[in-house]
Amino acid sequence: MDYALFVMQVLNGLQLGLLLFLVASGLTLVFGILDFVNLAHASLYMVGALVCASLTLVLGNFVWALLLAIPVTALVGWTVERLVARRLYGRDHLDQVLATFGLILVLTTLAHLIWGPQGISVPLPSWLKGQLAFSDTLIFPIYRLVIIGAGLLAALGLYVLVTHTRLGMLIRAGASNRQMVSALGVNIERLFAIVFSLGAVLAGLAGMLVAPITEASIGMGNGIIITAFVVIIVGGIGSMKGAFIAAMLIGLIDTLGRAFLDGVFKLFMSSDAAENSAPAVSAMLIYIIMALVLAFRPKGLFPPKVR
Amino acid sequence: MTQPVLEARSLVKSFGGIRATDNLSLTVLPGELHAVIGPNGAGKTTLITQLCGSLLPDAGEVLFKGVDITQRPAYERAQMGIARSFQITSLIMDMTVLENVALAAQAHMGSSFRFFRSVRHDEPVLSHARACLARVGLAAEADRVTRTLPHGGHRRMEIAIALAAKSELMLLDEPMAGLGTDESQDIIALLRALKGEQTIVLIEHDMDAVFALADRISVLVYGHIIACGTPDEIRQNAEVRAAYLGEESEGV
Amino acid sequence: MSATNYPKLTLLVMVLLAVLPPLFYFTGQPFYLDLATRLTILAIAAVSLNLILGYSGLVSFGHAAYIGLGAYAVGIPGYHAIYGGLESWGLASTSGWLHFPLAMLIGAIFALITGIVCLRTKGVYFIMITMAFAQMVYYAIVSIKTYGGDDGLTIDVRSEFPGVSLDDPLQLFGVSYVVLVAVMLLVRMMVNSRFGMVLRGAKGNNERMVMMGYNTYRYQLTAYVISGALAALSGALLGNFTTFISPEMMDWTRSGELMFMVILGGVATTVGPVLGAVAFILIEEVLSTFTIYWQLPFGLLLMGVVLYSQGGLANILGQWRARRALRDASQGGAAPEHKL
């Protein structure tokens, strides 16, 4: 087994895990506090990426574009909350799912109108383009390390926010008892708007970080939203800790599975059989894991306490 | 010694730090109407949910006709012959009164994995359901949508559903909750007519009803039965008077 | 005591559906026959979804997976009939007698396996898990390169039945229509049976049903399996209708569209899913002739429906009737007094 290859795939897995965490944390935050299921969360991921891409082309600098795109995404999130989400609080989750499904169509078409059908490639500045060589065979692109760093930073920031700030306290209180918080005179509407925008920023940030690798395009959210759902189901809907652990787990399992499953299969199957079945099984791996987790814990690994 | 229909042995149930059921033991004899009374928060509903199976105790046993049913799920206990009415009305609101009771009857009249014949032609089930509705005085309301009935009608439906199940043991959780004096009297008369046909465990606040109907009374305080006996015995039990009847014992 | 029904409306819709498309075909506008065929096939899937969504209250957001599985149950044997392979399994064939039962079997098995897991959960979890399982099938199929992966199976397969040529668009429409009617009758019958009443009771108040002695999980799982098999049947028809079989058929967005058809048309009614399919397809068609950005007004329309309506199209009729009855009653009509 190629040691260097393994380490690189682990790093890839961590990178995927952190990106998944960014997306999933926004979803779970919004669900946990606002009791709102937002299918269009992935659209915010896409919007963040596209806005950042455009700004990079205009400003000529990826880092400035990213920093500027964050408040823009927050604004988009805030708008969506005011116009759509607000009308759906307290309604049946099914209604929320259907309405945000319609919202996806609207946002995707708007993006199509503004940015066109083609993807936009996002050029990286030269200092982020290179590769880091840990050894002869262990080479890893710098940018992916940056994503891991940024992801960890964001996760840390979220942790500090939720546990050490007043906003975080309100978030945790709102998660367990909305009416109480409101009765204490806190402006619930403003709190919800802030939380929603925060969720949008997290998703958007993930999109911005991934865009230089995959291109910013209007279809980019489709794949990640379901995986984000799997993450929050496994982690427990509404739990940040669950989202983090599940995201890392799933990021690693998915990446390592795709890379090494055929090798594992070859240990006890014919080479042909392994090569035919491995891609399909590795594609299904995270869902099988999800099913297994649910068999023993129907509410995920770390479900938050019932309201 | 006749075998008790229902026996609870040393049941314990805690929620967080609170012991809702604290070493509770109870015996229900066949054919009797056994009332359980106690102040608010004594754990009466927690008891019923453990008896019928929607909640599993932390420790202790529940026996039905000598069979240990402690770990059996609620639907199995219902199939075995335990019927329950809910303190907070739990009916299928968008179905008619008859449909609700027919479903209760259907569960004990053959398999429900029948896909082809319409229930409209299910004469045995329908006539049994109508008979139960007649006993509770709801025959005329059979085709009304449940939601449109007033609260009194819902409480009667709860009893009709328990009747339709052809059960051996009825667990009635405050059947008169939310009713006025007249309606309560009707229910008391109904229960009196049912006495002897089957074993009834009655949880109630209404002391008139309890003392009028019960063969035996158990007094539940802080999750524990502090006394069990005939209405007279309970009336005279000093501990009970102190804990529960208290000021209400005027002229009792 | 039967399920909500609008017999006149149902008859009207089904007669129009039987008569108009062939009319269009014979007057030189075969496009509308094609549209009607697609609509009919989707209506079958919508009726199957209504069984679990409308009548049982199980919000499955992964129903498109069955359509895809059914389509591939036609495509894969067809592929092997042309290119060889899998003969020893008996799966290289263009015979409809293999395709259609195989589709339903695969649909039923997938529903059983995923249903066992899904039905332990409720609410949002259930919605998301059904979505996830459907996506799992999508990714699995896409990863099998032999069958075209992302691009799908580009062979034009037809299921062969003696005496019927599904190559002929009119006959394909006819077969689809007959299947639709059969499925509608089957679901209607089931819904009024003991089995159906248990499901509907569980939708209304699951705890009550359990207390009555019903293991509702088992009934729901059975319904889930039946629904999956029927949806796969529609998939087999779809596989015959389209010129190539694409994994896009089972994308989760397709599931959302199917749900909208059911809800738009009116849940828990016999004709609702058909109305919903008609409305959905027609709106799609009309809007897309105006602009390539038709998904924008479409999405707004969907959002509007959710935000402002209750019960869907079919139930609008019911609400109108109810209002009329109330008006009659308040004008000294025959509403009886009930004293309790």
Tab-separated table of N, CA and C in Angstrom, chain B residues 52 54 75 78-79 84 86 90-92 95 99-100 103-104 106-119 122 125 138 141 144 150 153 158 183, chain C residues 1-2 186 188-198 200-202 204-205 207-216 218-219 222 226 336-340:
chain	number	residue	atom	x	y	z
B	52	CYS	N	-50.044	0.361	29.518
B	52	CYS	CA	-50.480	0.032	28.162
B	52	CYS	C	-49.333	-0.093	27.190
B	54	SER	N	-46.946	2.357	26.031
B	54	SER	CA	-46.315	3.419	25.242
B	54	SER	C	-45.066	3.933	25.934
B	75	TYR	N	-48.902	-2.143	20.728
B	75	TYR	CA	-49.912	-2.744	19.850
B	75	TYR	C	-50.147	-4.206	20.215
B	78	ALA	N	-52.489	-4.330	23.154
B	78	ALA	CA	-53.863	-4.069	22.713
B	78	ALA	C	-54.448	-5.326	22.102
B	79	GLN	N	-53.642	-6.024	21.332
B	79	GLN	CA	-54.133	-7.257	20.729
B	79	GLN	C	-54.454	-8.307	21.786
B	84	ARG	N	-57.356	1.136	25.911
B	84	ARG	CA	-57.045	2.354	26.663
B	84	ARG	C	-57.809	3.552	26.098
B	86	PHE	N	-57.857	7.852	26.255
B	86	PHE	CA	-56.867	8.894	26.519
B	86	PHE	C	-57.466	10.033	27.314
B	90	SER	N	-57.703	11.503	21.918
B	90	SER	CA	-56.846	11.109	20.819
B	90	SER	C	-57.679	10.306	19.838
B	91	LEU	N	-58.248	11.011	18.872
B	91	LEU	CA	-59.102	10.348	17.893
B	91	LEU	C	-58.610	10.707	16.498
B	92	ILE	N	-59.162	10.029	15.518
B	92	ILE	CA	-58.807	10.360	14.151
B	92	ILE	C	-59.811	11.396	13.677
B	95	MET	N	-61.836	11.528	10.275
B	95	MET	CA	-62.722	10.415	9.914
B	95	MET	C	-64.029	10.547	10.661
B	99	GLU	N	-66.271	5.478	11.541
B	99	GLU	CA	-65.003	4.977	11.036
B	99	GLU	C	-64.006	4.762	12.159
B	100	ASN	N	-63.992	5.681	13.111
B	100	ASN	CA	-63.078	5.538	14.247
B	100	ASN	C	-63.375	4.258	15.019
B	103	LEU	N	-62.662	1.032	13.126
B	103	LEU	CA	-61.244	0.672	13.121
B	103	LEU	C	-60.876	-0.046	14.412
B	104	ALA	N	-61.431	0.440	15.517
B	104	ALA	CA	-61.138	-0.209	16.792
B	104	ALA	C	-61.675	-1.635	16.798
B	106	GLN	N	-62.333	-3.486	14.073
B	106	GLN	CA	-61.652	-4.238	13.027
B	106	GLN	C	-60.386	-4.903	13.534
B	107	ALA	N	-59.721	-4.233	14.457
B	107	ALA	CA	-58.442	-4.756	14.952
B	107	ALA	C	-58.596	-6.100	15.635
B	108	HIS	N	-59.825	-6.401	16.108
B	108	HIS	CA	-60.025	-7.651	16.828
B	108	HIS	C	-60.938	-8.611	16.089
B	109	MET	N	-61.214	-8.270	14.822
B	109	MET	CA	-62.117	-9.133	14.067
B	109	MET	C	-61.449	-9.560	12.772
B	110	GLY	N	-60.391	-10.305	12.892
B	110	GLY	CA	-59.750	-10.800	11.685
B	110	GLY	C	-58.625	-9.902	11.199
B	111	SER	N	-57.962	-10.378	10.168
B	111	SER	CA	-56.788	-9.676	9.668
B	111	SER	C	-57.177	-8.390	8.950
B	112	SER	N	-56.338	-7.376	9.087
B	112	SER	CA	-56.586	-6.146	8.346
B	112	SER	C	-55.722	-6.051	7.106
B	113	PHE	N	-55.020	-7.135	6.790
B	113	PHE	CA	-54.290	-7.140	5.544
B	113	PHE	C	-55.208	-7.647	4.439
B	114	ARG	N	-56.349	-6.984	4.326
B	114	ARG	CA	-57.277	-7.306	3.247
B	114	ARG	C	-57.344	-6.100	2.352
B	115	PHE	N	-57.068	-6.338	1.063
B	115	PHE	CA	-56.865	-5.209	0.177
B	115	PHE	C	-58.018	-4.918	-0.742
B	116	PHE	N	-58.978	-5.823	-0.829
B	116	PHE	CA	-59.903	-5.695	-1.948
B	116	PHE	C	-61.332	-5.329	-1.588
B	117	ARG	N	-61.803	-5.862	-0.504
B	117	ARG	CA	-63.195	-5.569	-0.188
B	117	ARG	C	-63.310	-4.238	0.534
B	118	SER	N	-64.283	-3.441	0.152
B	118	SER	CA	-64.466	-2.155	0.811
B	118	SER	C	-65.020	-2.365	2.219
B	119	VAL	N	-64.587	-1.504	3.150
B	119	VAL	CA	-65.086	-1.639	4.526
B	119	VAL	C	-66.573	-1.369	4.623
B	122	ASP	N	-68.318	-4.483	5.205
B	122	ASP	CA	-67.828	-5.302	6.308
B	122	ASP	C	-68.876	-5.349	7.412
B	125	VAL	N	-68.168	-6.002	11.319
B	125	VAL	CA	-67.462	-4.893	11.964
B	125	VAL	C	-68.392	-3.709	12.160
B	138	LEU	N	-74.193	7.552	21.022
B	138	LEU	CA	-73.741	8.318	19.866
B	138	LEU	C	-74.279	7.744	18.553
B	141	GLU	N	-74.877	10.059	15.722
B	141	GLU	CA	-73.748	10.852	15.198
B	141	GLU	C	-72.804	10.033	14.323
B	144	ARG	N	-71.122	11.605	11.327
B	144	ARG	CA	-70.537	12.939	11.453
B	144	ARG	C	-69.026	12.844	11.504
B	150	PRO	N	-68.748	18.058	19.665
B	150	PRO	CA	-68.259	18.776	20.854
B	150	PRO	C	-67.459	17.849	21.751
B	153	GLY	N	-68.913	14.599	23.086
B	153	GLY	CA	-68.989	13.528	22.107
B	153	GLY	C	-67.653	12.813	21.971
B	158	GLU	N	-64.195	8.010	23.015
B	158	GLU	CA	-63.069	7.323	23.642
B	158	GLU	C	-63.548	6.038	24.306
B	183	GLU	N	-73.101	16.047	31.785
B	183	GLU	CA	-72.428	15.069	30.938
B	183	GLU	C	-71.675	14.054	31.783
C	1	MET	N	-68.452	6.481	3.282
C	1	MET	CA	-67.194	6.237	3.966
C	1	MET	C	-66.037	6.068	3.003
C	2	SER	N	-66.240	6.357	1.738
C	2	SER	CA	-65.137	6.133	0.810
C	2	SER	C	-64.193	7.329	0.832
C	186	LEU	N	-56.987	0.125	-8.786
C	186	LEU	CA	-56.349	-0.675	-7.749
C	186	LEU	C	-56.153	0.147	-6.478
C	188	ARG	N	-57.665	2.885	-5.584
C	188	ARG	CA	-58.952	3.266	-5.001
C	188	ARG	C	-59.541	2.113	-4.183
C	189	MET	N	-59.386	0.920	-4.738
C	189	MET	CA	-59.922	-0.244	-4.036
C	189	MET	C	-59.171	-0.479	-2.726
C	190	MET	N	-57.852	-0.371	-2.805
C	190	MET	CA	-57.039	-0.608	-1.616
C	190	MET	C	-57.345	0.401	-0.524
C	191	VAL	N	-57.555	1.626	-0.960
C	191	VAL	CA	-57.740	2.708	-0.010
C	191	VAL	C	-59.043	2.558	0.777
C	192	ASN	N	-60.028	1.898	0.181
C	192	ASN	CA	-61.302	1.704	0.865
C	192	ASN	C	-61.381	0.384	1.606
C	193	SER	N	-60.337	-0.424	1.479
C	193	SER	CA	-60.350	-1.724	2.131
C	193	SER	C	-59.901	-1.586	3.570
C	194	ARG	N	-59.907	-2.684	4.273
C	194	ARG	CA	-59.427	-2.665	5.667
C	194	ARG	C	-58.005	-2.118	5.722
C	195	PHE	N	-57.176	-2.612	4.807
C	195	PHE	CA	-55.771	-2.205	4.761
C	195	PHE	C	-55.669	-0.691	4.616
C	196	GLY	N	-56.431	-0.169	3.673
C	196	GLY	CA	-56.383	1.262	3.413
C	196	GLY	C	-56.872	2.079	4.594
C	197	MET	N	-57.898	1.594	5.277
C	197	MET	CA	-58.417	2.335	6.420
C	197	MET	C	-57.381	2.410	7.533
C	198	VAL	N	-56.636	1.324	7.683
C	198	VAL	CA	-55.588	1.354	8.716
C	198	VAL	C	-54.545	2.418	8.363
C	200	ARG	N	-54.949	5.084	6.526
C	200	ARG	CA	-55.501	6.422	6.658
C	200	ARG	C	-55.655	6.793	8.125
C	201	GLY	N	-56.002	5.804	8.927
C	201	GLY	CA	-56.070	6.063	10.359
C	201	GLY	C	-54.713	6.428	10.921
C	202	ALA	N	-53.685	5.715	10.470
C	202	ALA	CA	-52.329	5.983	10.958
C	202	ALA	C	-51.874	7.364	10.532
C	204	GLY	N	-53.850	9.900	10.209
C	204	GLY	CA	-54.560	10.852	11.051
C	204	GLY	C	-54.043	10.874	12.486
C	205	ASN	N	-53.780	9.705	13.037
C	205	ASN	CA	-53.371	9.645	14.435
C	205	ASN	C	-52.693	8.313	14.697
C	207	GLU	N	-50.646	7.259	16.997
C	207	GLU	CA	-50.636	6.721	18.357
C	207	GLU	C	-51.939	6.000	18.670
C	208	ARG	N	-53.017	6.577	18.230
C	208	ARG	CA	-54.329	5.985	18.452
C	208	ARG	C	-54.415	4.609	17.800
C	209	MET	N	-53.912	4.516	16.586
C	209	MET	CA	-53.970	3.250	15.859
C	209	MET	C	-53.153	2.176	16.586
C	210	VAL	N	-51.993	2.577	17.074
C	210	VAL	CA	-51.164	1.620	17.813
C	210	VAL	C	-51.917	1.131	19.043
C	211	MET	N	-52.553	2.050	19.742
C	211	MET	CA	-53.316	1.703	20.943
C	211	MET	C	-54.504	0.821	20.628
C	212	MET	N	-54.959	0.856	19.387
C	212	MET	CA	-56.066	-0.014	18.999
C	212	MET	C	-55.560	-1.414	18.695
C	213	GLY	N	-54.233	-1.549	18.591
C	213	GLY	CA	-53.693	-2.881	18.347
C	213	GLY	C	-53.064	-3.071	16.981
C	214	TYR	N	-52.845	-1.985	16.252
C	214	TYR	CA	-52.261	-2.113	14.923
C	214	TYR	C	-50.764	-1.853	14.949
C	215	ASN	N	-50.011	-2.779	14.362
C	215	ASN	CA	-48.589	-2.536	14.175
C	215	ASN	C	-48.453	-1.721	12.901
C	216	THR	N	-48.619	-0.413	13.040
C	216	THR	CA	-48.735	0.444	11.858
C	216	THR	C	-47.500	0.374	10.953
C	218	ARG	N	-45.866	-2.160	9.987
C	218	ARG	CA	-46.016	-3.211	8.981
C	218	ARG	C	-46.936	-2.796	7.847
C	219	TYR	N	-48.002	-2.105	8.180
C	219	TYR	CA	-48.932	-1.672	7.135
C	219	TYR	C	-48.278	-0.641	6.236
C	222	THR	N	-45.816	-2.244	3.901
C	222	THR	CA	-46.508	-2.905	2.795
C	222	THR	C	-46.928	-1.896	1.736
C	226	ILE	N	-45.728	-1.651	-2.232
C	226	ILE	CA	-46.680	-1.622	-3.342
C	226	ILE	C	-46.469	-0.364	-4.177
C	336	PRO	N	-79.042	19.197	10.633
C	336	PRO	CA	-79.712	18.736	11.850
C	336	PRO	C	-79.012	19.228	13.107
C	337	GLU	N	-79.755	19.416	14.151
C	337	GLU	CA	-79.195	19.822	15.424
C	337	GLU	C	-78.695	18.606	16.176
C	338	HIS	N	-77.551	18.740	16.770
C	338	HIS	CA	-77.051	17.609	17.544
C	338	HIS	C	-76.880	18.029	18.983
C	339	LYS	N	-77.645	17.407	19.848
C	339	LYS	CA	-77.476	17.743	21.257
C	339	LYS	C	-76.771	16.624	21.973
C	340	LEU	N	-75.825	16.989	22.793
C	340	LEU	CA	-75.132	15.929	23.510
C	340	LEU	C	-75.146	16.174	24.994
